[in-house]
Every structure is written in structure tokens, then in C-alpha cells.
Amino acid sequence: MKKVFSLLCALMFCAMSFAQADAAPTIPVGQMAPEIAMPTLKGDVVKLSDMKGKFVVVDFWASWCGDCRRETPALVELYKEYNPKGVEFLGVSFDTEAEKMTAAVEKYQIPWTQVSELKKWKETEIDKVYQLKWIPSFYIICPEGKVVGFATTAEGVKEALAKVIK
């Protein structure tokens, strides 16, 4: 039984690794990041272009996503490290229920602005633009609005930020 469990765990890890490997960015490094203009849960519209002049980490996530939940504590630590250096973070949630999104933000003490269409991931307008293959996905945007990095883990975000923030 122990061997079967170990084999199943190994197969699941391999499947996840292949899925993440296929999660390449659809917006290439060097290209202008498409606009994001979405409402917060309070109804205020937040635009990525309003953050022009700063580095921005765009965090595509959902409360129901196990990988997102696993990466969030490390991402919160990155926020604490890089926000004082002028890096903004913007969360784009694929939750369909405001209550679940709010509960996750509170549970993980996520301090950055969150926006959502409150629609299923593949039914959102933002996914039509970004065509994400995996969540979490993180785009790192430079002050001029161009993509300078992409990652699917907080460690990848850390590596990307270390290259551009001195």
C-alpha cells in the first residue's frame, strides 16, 4: 500500500510539473502588458495603467486553487520586501464568489489590491487577453508598462524581481 501511495504521489508530481512547464507566458517579455481595468469588491475600478511609473507584480490567482494557496505566504513575504522599494502588486482573482475571495484575502493577510470579474476563469474578459494556461501566474511589469518577467511560483517572482530591482 505504501508503494502504491508513493507511486501515485510521484505521478501527480510529474503531471503537475508537465502542466507548469506548459504554462509559458502568452505575453512575451519586452511586449507592452495589456491593460487590466477591473473592479475591486467595493466597485472601484483599478487599472494597470494607473500604476505606470512603478514595477508591478500582477498575481493571477483564485481561492479554490491549491497551488495559489501554497504560493501566497511566500508572495506576501515578497510584498513586504519589495513594496517598500516601490513595487506594487495587483491581484486578479478568478473566484466566482466574493465571499470566498474575501475569506482567502483575510486568511492569508494579502495586503495588495484585489480585482475580479467574479466569473469562471475561462469565461473572463481578462483571460481572453492574457490567455493564461496555469494559475497562479505572475507577470512582472516595468515602469514603462512592458513585461519584464513571468513566473508560476513565488520563487520565480523573487528571481525576476532580483534581476530588475537593485
Short mmCIF file of C-alpha atoms in Angstrom, two decimals:
data_model
loop_
_atom_site.label_atom_id
_atom_site.label_comp_id
_atom_site.label_asym_id
_atom_site.label_seq_id
_atom_site.Cartn_x
_atom_site.Cartn_y
_atom_site.Cartn_z
CA MET A 1 0.00 0.00 0.00
CA LYS A 2 2.86 2.35 0.86
CA LYS A 3 4.46 1.71 -2.54
CA VAL A 4 1.18 2.43 -4.32
CA PHE A 5 0.79 5.70 -2.43
CA SER A 6 4.38 6.69 -3.24
CA LEU A 7 3.83 5.88 -6.91
CA LEU A 8 0.62 7.93 -7.01
CA CYS A 9 2.38 10.89 -5.39
CA ALA A 10 5.21 10.67 -7.91
CA LEU A 11 2.76 10.53 -10.82
CA MET A 12 0.85 13.54 -9.52
CA PHE A 13 4.10 15.50 -9.11
CA CYS A 14 5.12 14.64 -12.69
CA ALA A 15 1.71 15.66 -14.02
CA MET A 16 1.91 18.98 -12.17
CA SER A 17 5.45 19.56 -13.43
CA PHE A 18 4.36 18.96 -17.04
CA ALA A 19 1.36 21.26 -16.61
CA GLN A 20 3.52 24.04 -15.15
CA ALA A 21 6.11 23.54 -17.89
CA ASP A 22 3.32 24.21 -20.40
CA ALA A 23 2.38 27.40 -18.53
CA ALA A 24 4.66 29.58 -20.65
CA PRO A 25 3.63 33.23 -20.86
CA THR A 26 1.44 34.27 -23.75
CA ILE A 27 2.56 37.89 -23.41
CA PRO A 28 6.28 37.79 -24.18
CA VAL A 29 8.97 39.64 -22.28
CA GLY A 30 9.52 43.03 -23.92
CA GLN A 31 5.93 43.43 -25.08
CA MET A 32 3.59 46.00 -23.55
CA ALA A 33 1.36 44.45 -20.91
CA PRO A 34 -2.29 44.51 -21.94
CA GLU A 35 -4.46 46.83 -19.90
CA ILE A 36 -6.22 45.49 -16.86
CA ALA A 37 -9.25 47.55 -15.82
CA MET A 38 -11.34 45.65 -13.32
CA PRO A 39 -13.44 46.33 -10.24
CA THR A 40 -12.48 45.70 -6.65
CA LEU A 41 -15.15 44.09 -4.49
CA LYS A 42 -16.13 47.62 -3.42
CA GLY A 43 -16.80 48.52 -7.06
CA ASP A 44 -13.81 50.82 -7.60
CA VAL A 45 -12.18 50.23 -10.99
CA VAL A 46 -8.43 49.68 -10.81
CA LYS A 47 -6.30 49.99 -13.93
CA LEU A 48 -2.83 48.61 -14.52
CA SER A 49 -2.05 51.81 -16.45
CA ASP A 50 -2.69 53.81 -13.26
CA MET A 51 0.42 52.11 -11.85
CA LYS A 52 2.63 53.23 -14.73
CA GLY A 53 5.94 54.51 -13.43
CA LYS A 54 6.29 51.62 -10.98
CA PHE A 55 7.21 47.98 -11.19
CA VAL A 56 4.08 45.85 -10.78
CA VAL A 57 3.64 42.18 -10.00
CA VAL A 58 0.31 41.01 -11.41
CA ASP A 59 -0.88 37.96 -9.49
CA PHE A 60 -3.48 35.84 -11.32
CA TRP A 61 -4.99 33.51 -8.70
CA ALA A 62 -8.15 32.02 -7.12
CA SER A 63 -9.08 30.94 -3.62
CA TRP A 64 -10.03 27.46 -4.88
CA CYS A 65 -6.57 26.95 -6.43
CA GLY A 66 -4.33 24.78 -4.26
CA ASP A 67 -1.13 25.98 -5.93
CA CYS A 68 -2.22 29.59 -5.40
CA ARG A 69 -2.85 28.98 -1.71
CA ARG A 70 0.52 27.27 -1.36
CA GLU A 71 2.39 30.19 -3.01
CA THR A 72 0.55 33.01 -1.23
CA PRO A 73 2.53 33.08 2.06
CA ALA A 74 5.81 33.42 0.15
CA LEU A 75 4.26 36.06 -2.09
CA VAL A 76 3.14 38.04 0.96
CA GLU A 77 6.76 37.96 2.17
CA LEU A 78 7.93 39.24 -1.23
CA TYR A 79 5.41 42.06 -0.97
CA LYS A 80 6.82 43.00 2.43
CA GLU A 81 10.32 43.03 0.97
CA TYR A 82 9.67 44.77 -2.35
CA ASN A 83 6.72 47.11 -1.73
CA PRO A 84 8.89 49.49 0.35
CA LYS A 85 11.20 49.59 -2.70
CA GLY A 86 8.31 50.88 -4.83
CA VAL A 87 6.99 47.62 -6.29
CA GLU A 88 3.20 47.40 -6.48
CA PHE A 89 1.27 44.14 -6.50
CA LEU A 90 -2.14 43.65 -8.13
CA GLY A 91 -4.23 40.53 -7.53
CA VAL A 92 -6.56 39.35 -10.29
CA SER A 93 -8.86 36.71 -8.85
CA PHE A 94 -10.76 34.08 -10.80
CA ASP A 95 -13.15 33.50 -7.92
CA THR A 96 -16.86 33.49 -8.73
CA GLU A 97 -17.97 34.29 -5.18
CA ALA A 98 -16.91 37.50 -3.42
CA GLU A 99 -17.19 35.84 -0.02
CA LYS A 100 -14.65 33.13 -0.86
CA MET A 101 -12.25 35.64 -2.36
CA THR A 102 -12.56 37.90 0.70
CA ALA A 103 -12.09 34.96 3.07
CA ALA A 104 -8.85 33.94 1.31
CA VAL A 105 -7.53 37.52 1.34
CA GLU A 106 -8.23 37.72 5.07
CA LYS A 107 -6.88 34.26 5.87
CA TYR A 108 -3.57 34.86 4.10
CA GLN A 109 -3.46 38.55 5.06
CA ILE A 110 -2.93 39.63 1.45
CA PRO A 111 -2.26 43.37 1.61
CA TRP A 112 -2.33 44.32 -2.09
CA THR A 113 -5.32 45.43 -4.15
CA GLN A 114 -7.58 42.68 -5.46
CA VAL A 115 -9.82 42.85 -8.52
CA SER A 116 -12.16 40.30 -10.05
CA GLU A 117 -14.86 39.86 -12.65
CA LEU A 118 -16.40 37.21 -10.34
CA LYS A 119 -16.65 34.83 -13.28
CA LYS A 120 -15.14 31.44 -14.01
CA TRP A 121 -11.53 31.69 -15.14
CA LYS A 122 -12.04 30.81 -18.81
CA GLU A 123 -15.20 32.96 -19.03
CA THR A 124 -13.46 36.18 -18.02
CA GLU A 125 -12.59 39.02 -20.36
CA ILE A 126 -9.12 39.27 -18.80
CA ASP A 127 -8.32 35.66 -19.69
CA LYS A 128 -9.29 36.36 -23.31
CA VAL A 129 -6.49 38.94 -23.28
CA TYR A 130 -3.85 37.14 -21.19
CA GLN A 131 -4.80 33.55 -22.21
CA LEU A 132 -3.40 32.03 -19.04
CA LYS A 133 -2.56 28.35 -19.06
CA TRP A 134 -1.95 27.97 -15.34
CA ILE A 135 -2.64 29.72 -12.08
CA PRO A 136 -1.01 31.07 -10.20
CA SER A 137 0.66 33.08 -12.94
CA PHE A 138 2.65 36.20 -12.22
CA TYR A 139 3.62 38.90 -14.70
CA ILE A 140 6.26 41.41 -13.71
CA ILE A 141 5.68 44.75 -15.43
CA CYS A 142 8.29 47.53 -15.64
CA PRO A 143 7.57 51.23 -15.05
CA GLU A 144 7.10 51.77 -18.81
CA GLY A 145 4.39 49.10 -18.91
CA LYS A 146 6.35 46.31 -20.57
CA VAL A 147 6.53 42.71 -19.41
CA VAL A 148 9.96 42.04 -17.88
CA GLY A 149 9.25 38.70 -16.24
CA PHE A 150 6.84 35.81 -15.84
CA ALA A 151 6.60 33.10 -13.19
CA THR A 152 4.27 30.44 -11.82
CA THR A 153 5.84 30.37 -8.34
CA ALA A 154 6.76 32.94 -5.72
CA GLU A 155 10.37 31.79 -6.06
CA GLY A 156 10.20 32.65 -9.78
CA VAL A 157 8.81 36.09 -8.90
CA LYS A 158 11.66 36.59 -6.45
CA GLU A 159 14.22 35.69 -9.11
CA ALA A 160 12.59 38.01 -11.67
CA LEU A 161 12.41 40.91 -9.20
CA ALA A 162 16.03 40.40 -8.13
CA LYS A 163 17.07 40.93 -11.77
CA VAL A 164 15.24 44.24 -12.19
CA ILE A 165 15.17 45.81 -8.70
CA LYS A 166 18.54 46.89 -7.38
#
